[in-house]
Short mmCIF file of C-alpha atoms in Angstrom, two decimals:
data_model
loop_
_atom_site.label_atom_id
_atom_site.label_comp_id
_atom_site.label_asym_id
_atom_site.label_seq_id
_atom_site.Cartn_x
_atom_site.Cartn_y
_atom_site.Cartn_z
CA MET K 1 105.35 134.99 48.38
CA ILE K 2 104.39 137.41 51.11
CA PHE K 3 102.52 135.65 54.32
CA ALA K 4 100.11 137.20 56.49
CA LEU K 5 101.00 136.52 60.13
CA ASP K 6 98.57 135.69 62.96
CA ASP K 7 98.83 138.19 65.63
CA ASN K 8 98.27 135.73 68.21
CA ILE K 9 100.85 133.23 67.17
CA ILE K 10 104.68 134.11 67.25
CA ALA K 11 105.98 132.27 64.24
CA PHE K 12 107.42 133.21 60.77
CA PRO K 13 107.20 131.13 57.52
CA ASN K 14 110.35 129.71 56.09
CA PRO K 15 112.42 132.59 54.88
CA LYS K 16 113.29 130.80 51.63
CA LEU K 17 109.70 131.09 50.43
CA GLY K 18 109.74 134.91 50.43
CA GLU K 19 109.97 137.28 47.60
CA PRO K 20 113.31 138.09 45.63
CA ASP K 21 113.81 141.39 47.46
CA GLY K 22 113.66 139.70 50.56
CA ALA K 23 110.07 140.44 51.66
CA LEU K 24 108.52 137.69 53.60
CA ALA K 25 105.59 138.46 55.68
CA ILE K 26 103.16 141.20 56.74
CA GLY K 27 101.38 141.64 60.16
CA GLY K 28 102.29 140.49 63.79
CA ASP K 29 103.69 143.00 66.42
CA LEU K 30 106.87 144.32 67.59
CA SER K 31 107.09 142.29 71.00
CA THR K 32 110.16 141.09 72.43
CA ASP K 33 109.47 137.69 71.84
CA ARG K 34 108.64 138.22 68.06
CA LEU K 35 111.46 140.41 67.51
CA MET K 36 114.09 137.83 69.06
CA LEU K 37 112.39 135.04 66.95
CA ALA K 38 112.88 137.30 63.89
CA TYR K 39 116.39 138.32 64.35
CA SER K 40 117.47 134.86 65.42
CA HIS K 41 116.42 133.72 61.82
CA GLY K 42 117.77 136.64 60.06
CA ILE K 43 114.41 138.28 59.88
CA PHE K 44 113.87 142.21 60.40
CA PRO K 45 111.06 144.56 60.31
CA TRP K 46 111.19 147.30 57.67
CA TYR K 47 108.05 149.24 56.79
CA ASP K 48 106.69 152.81 56.04
CA PHE K 49 105.09 153.52 59.30
CA LYS K 50 103.54 156.78 58.10
CA VAL K 51 101.74 154.92 55.23
CA ASP K 52 100.68 151.73 56.66
CA LYS K 53 100.94 150.54 60.35
CA ARG K 54 101.08 146.78 59.33
CA ILE K 55 104.70 145.61 59.79
CA ILE K 56 106.55 144.13 56.84
CA TRP K 57 109.27 141.60 57.70
CA TYR K 58 112.28 140.99 55.34
CA CYS K 59 114.83 138.30 54.98
CA PRO K 60 117.18 138.63 52.08
CA MET K 61 118.86 135.42 50.78
CA GLN K 62 121.98 137.21 50.20
CA ARG K 63 123.23 138.69 53.56
CA PHE K 64 125.47 141.75 53.36
CA VAL K 65 127.92 141.36 56.26
CA ILE K 66 131.10 142.82 57.85
CA VAL K 67 133.58 140.53 59.47
CA PRO K 68 134.98 142.81 62.28
CA GLN K 69 138.71 141.61 61.75
CA GLU K 70 138.43 142.60 57.82
CA LEU K 71 137.12 146.15 58.56
CA HIS K 72 138.94 148.56 55.87
CA ILE K 73 139.91 151.87 57.55
CA SER K 74 140.76 154.59 54.80
CA HIS K 75 143.84 156.65 55.31
CA SER K 76 141.51 159.60 55.96
CA LEU K 77 139.56 157.92 58.54
CA ARG K 78 142.55 156.48 60.20
CA THR K 79 144.05 160.17 60.30
CA GLN K 80 140.74 161.21 61.96
CA ILE K 81 140.98 158.53 64.61
CA ASN K 82 144.55 159.42 65.22
CA LYS K 83 143.87 163.04 66.16
CA ASP K 84 142.45 161.72 69.50
CA ILE K 85 139.63 164.00 69.63
CA TYR K 86 137.20 161.18 69.28
CA SER K 87 136.19 158.57 71.67
CA PHE K 88 133.83 155.69 71.69
CA SER K 89 131.22 154.29 74.26
CA PHE K 90 128.77 151.32 74.63
CA ASP K 91 125.03 151.75 75.64
CA ARG K 92 125.96 155.21 77.13
CA ALA K 93 123.16 157.03 75.26
CA PHE K 94 121.00 154.52 73.44
CA ALA K 95 117.85 156.48 73.34
CA ASP K 96 119.81 159.53 71.82
CA VAL K 97 121.29 157.49 69.32
CA ILE K 98 118.02 155.77 68.16
CA ASN K 99 116.40 159.12 67.92
CA HIS K 100 119.20 160.69 66.01
CA CYS K 101 119.02 157.53 63.67
CA ALA K 102 115.23 158.42 63.11
CA THR K 103 115.39 162.12 62.48
CA VAL K 104 118.93 163.14 61.58
CA ASN K 105 118.73 165.06 57.95
CA GLY K 106 115.06 165.12 58.15
CA ARG K 107 114.91 161.32 57.74
CA ILE K 108 111.55 160.97 59.71
CA THR K 109 109.79 163.32 57.00
CA GLN K 110 111.21 161.55 53.96
CA GLU K 111 109.03 159.03 51.86
CA GLY K 112 109.62 155.55 53.10
CA ALA K 113 110.87 156.44 56.58
CA TRP K 114 110.70 153.30 58.65
CA LEU K 115 112.15 154.26 62.10
CA GLY K 116 108.89 155.53 63.89
CA PRO K 117 107.90 155.48 67.33
CA ASP K 118 106.74 152.02 67.75
CA LEU K 119 109.94 150.71 66.62
CA ILE K 120 111.93 153.22 68.64
CA ASN K 121 109.99 152.12 71.89
CA ALA K 122 110.55 148.45 71.15
CA PHE K 123 114.33 148.76 70.82
CA ILE K 124 114.59 151.07 73.74
CA HIS K 125 112.92 148.01 75.73
CA LEU K 126 115.27 145.64 74.08
CA ASN K 127 118.14 147.84 75.25
CA LYS K 128 116.87 147.93 78.57
CA ILE K 129 116.87 143.99 78.61
CA ASN K 130 120.50 143.86 77.26
CA ILE K 131 119.50 142.72 73.80
CA ALA K 132 119.89 145.90 71.65
CA HIS K 133 122.91 147.94 71.95
CA SER K 134 124.26 151.21 70.65
CA VAL K 135 127.90 152.58 69.93
CA GLU K 136 128.40 156.26 70.50
CA VAL K 137 130.99 158.44 69.03
CA TRP K 138 132.06 161.56 71.01
CA ARG K 139 133.95 164.64 70.30
CA ASN K 140 136.34 165.66 72.94
CA GLY K 141 134.26 163.21 75.33
CA GLN K 142 131.31 165.50 75.42
CA THR K 143 129.56 165.94 72.15
CA LEU K 144 127.83 163.29 70.51
CA VAL K 145 128.63 163.10 66.83
CA GLY K 146 127.79 159.77 65.49
CA GLY K 147 126.56 156.22 66.40
CA LEU K 148 124.75 153.18 65.69
CA TYR K 149 122.51 150.61 67.29
CA GLY K 150 121.46 147.03 66.68
CA VAL K 151 120.72 143.67 68.25
CA LEU K 152 123.47 141.59 69.59
CA LEU K 153 123.00 137.89 69.15
CA GLN K 154 125.61 135.41 70.48
CA HIS K 155 127.61 135.09 67.00
CA CYS K 156 126.19 138.18 65.43
CA PHE K 157 125.48 142.00 65.70
CA VAL K 158 122.61 142.88 63.36
CA GLY K 159 123.08 146.52 62.56
CA ASP K 160 119.74 148.35 62.35
CA SER K 161 120.75 152.06 61.65
CA MET K 162 123.45 154.73 62.08
CA PHE K 163 123.86 158.32 61.93
CA SER K 164 126.53 161.18 61.50
CA LEU K 165 126.32 164.73 62.90
CA GLU K 166 129.94 165.16 61.47
CA PRO K 167 131.64 163.97 58.60
CA SER K 168 132.44 160.16 58.99
CA GLY K 169 130.53 159.97 62.30
CA SER K 170 128.84 156.83 61.27
CA LYS K 171 131.97 155.22 59.79
CA LEU K 172 133.79 156.21 63.22
CA ALA K 173 130.99 154.40 65.18
CA LEU K 174 131.62 151.33 62.80
CA VAL K 175 135.22 151.34 63.79
CA GLY K 176 134.14 151.35 67.60
CA LEU K 177 131.62 148.49 66.89
CA CYS K 178 134.32 146.27 65.16
CA HIS K 179 136.67 146.65 68.14
CA GLN K 180 133.95 145.83 70.48
CA MET K 181 132.98 142.76 68.56
CA ILE K 182 136.58 141.52 68.25
CA ASN K 183 136.72 141.61 72.10
CA MET K 184 133.41 139.72 72.43
CA HIS K 185 134.49 137.04 69.79
CA VAL K 186 131.49 137.97 67.61
CA ALA K 187 132.05 136.58 64.12
CA MET K 188 130.13 139.02 62.01
CA ILE K 189 128.13 142.19 61.65
CA ASP K 190 125.08 142.03 59.60
CA CYS K 191 124.40 145.15 57.63
CA GLN K 192 120.99 144.13 56.40
CA LEU K 193 121.39 146.21 53.15
CA GLU K 194 124.38 147.11 51.05
CA THR K 195 125.47 150.73 50.72
CA PRO K 196 128.37 152.32 48.98
CA HIS K 197 130.30 153.17 52.28
CA LEU K 198 129.70 149.87 54.03
CA LYS K 199 130.99 148.00 51.03
CA SER K 200 134.01 150.45 50.89
CA MET K 201 134.81 149.35 54.62
CA GLY K 202 135.08 145.75 53.83
CA GLY K 203 131.45 144.44 53.63
CA ARG K 204 130.67 141.59 51.45
CA HIS K 205 127.79 139.04 50.76
CA ILE K 206 127.28 135.60 52.09
CA SER K 207 124.33 133.20 51.54
CA TYR K 208 121.43 132.88 53.92
CA ASP K 209 122.75 129.23 54.57
CA THR K 210 125.99 130.26 55.56
CA TYR K 211 124.62 133.05 57.53
CA MET K 212 122.44 130.79 59.61
CA SER K 213 125.24 128.31 60.08
CA ILE K 214 127.18 131.13 61.90
CA ILE K 215 123.97 132.26 63.84
CA ARG K 216 123.50 128.80 65.20
CA GLY K 217 127.18 128.41 65.96
CA GLU K 218 127.81 125.63 63.60
CA ILE K 219 130.69 127.30 61.96
CA ASP K 220 133.03 129.86 63.87
CA HIS K 221 134.00 132.06 60.99
CA VAL K 222 132.71 133.84 57.73
CA PRO K 223 133.92 132.04 54.75
CA VAL K 224 134.73 133.94 51.57
CA GLU K 225 132.02 133.11 49.02
CA LYS K 226 131.40 133.86 45.13
CA GLU K 227 128.95 136.67 44.60
CA ALA K 228 125.75 135.41 43.45
#
């Protein structure tokens, strides 16, 4: 079932009542309070802003996550890292990262494009108040070649989007993110949706119940679970 949200009340229905694909609710806004409530319950906005301005909120019951300590770095990627031509930064160029995520390879013009001006502005505000963060990959310290951004909760980084301007730019950004999350003792990175390259780097599924136990700090690690 997909629920209609009351624009005047910041609340979400029980995520377990949503559709099999994770679609949960429609409506509401992108205010800081609503976004923080959403992300703290594993809910995120994902909608085709060019077709319908109404926000669709998703919460899959099987969560695709990466444990920072489990990140798989291929031989070819490690070779790139060892060349010492790439460096990482955190929150050095948030606006550039999110705009590249929206437009790289013509994403903004494609069917189903979801990262539009309203979401971009909402996340730039979240960055200004230290809730949303970016990882940047620089070639020779000067040229931005990859990056990602997302929302940082106490025990989880919820990745929203990534981009590459050079081969493996987004994979390098994930390496930088994992190093940062290990240093900050963050248990997991929520990838939201499974992709082949995230799976190749160590992504795996956990249940929504386990996911929320980690978010709430009830357990301090990501257990290995059987695939559904």
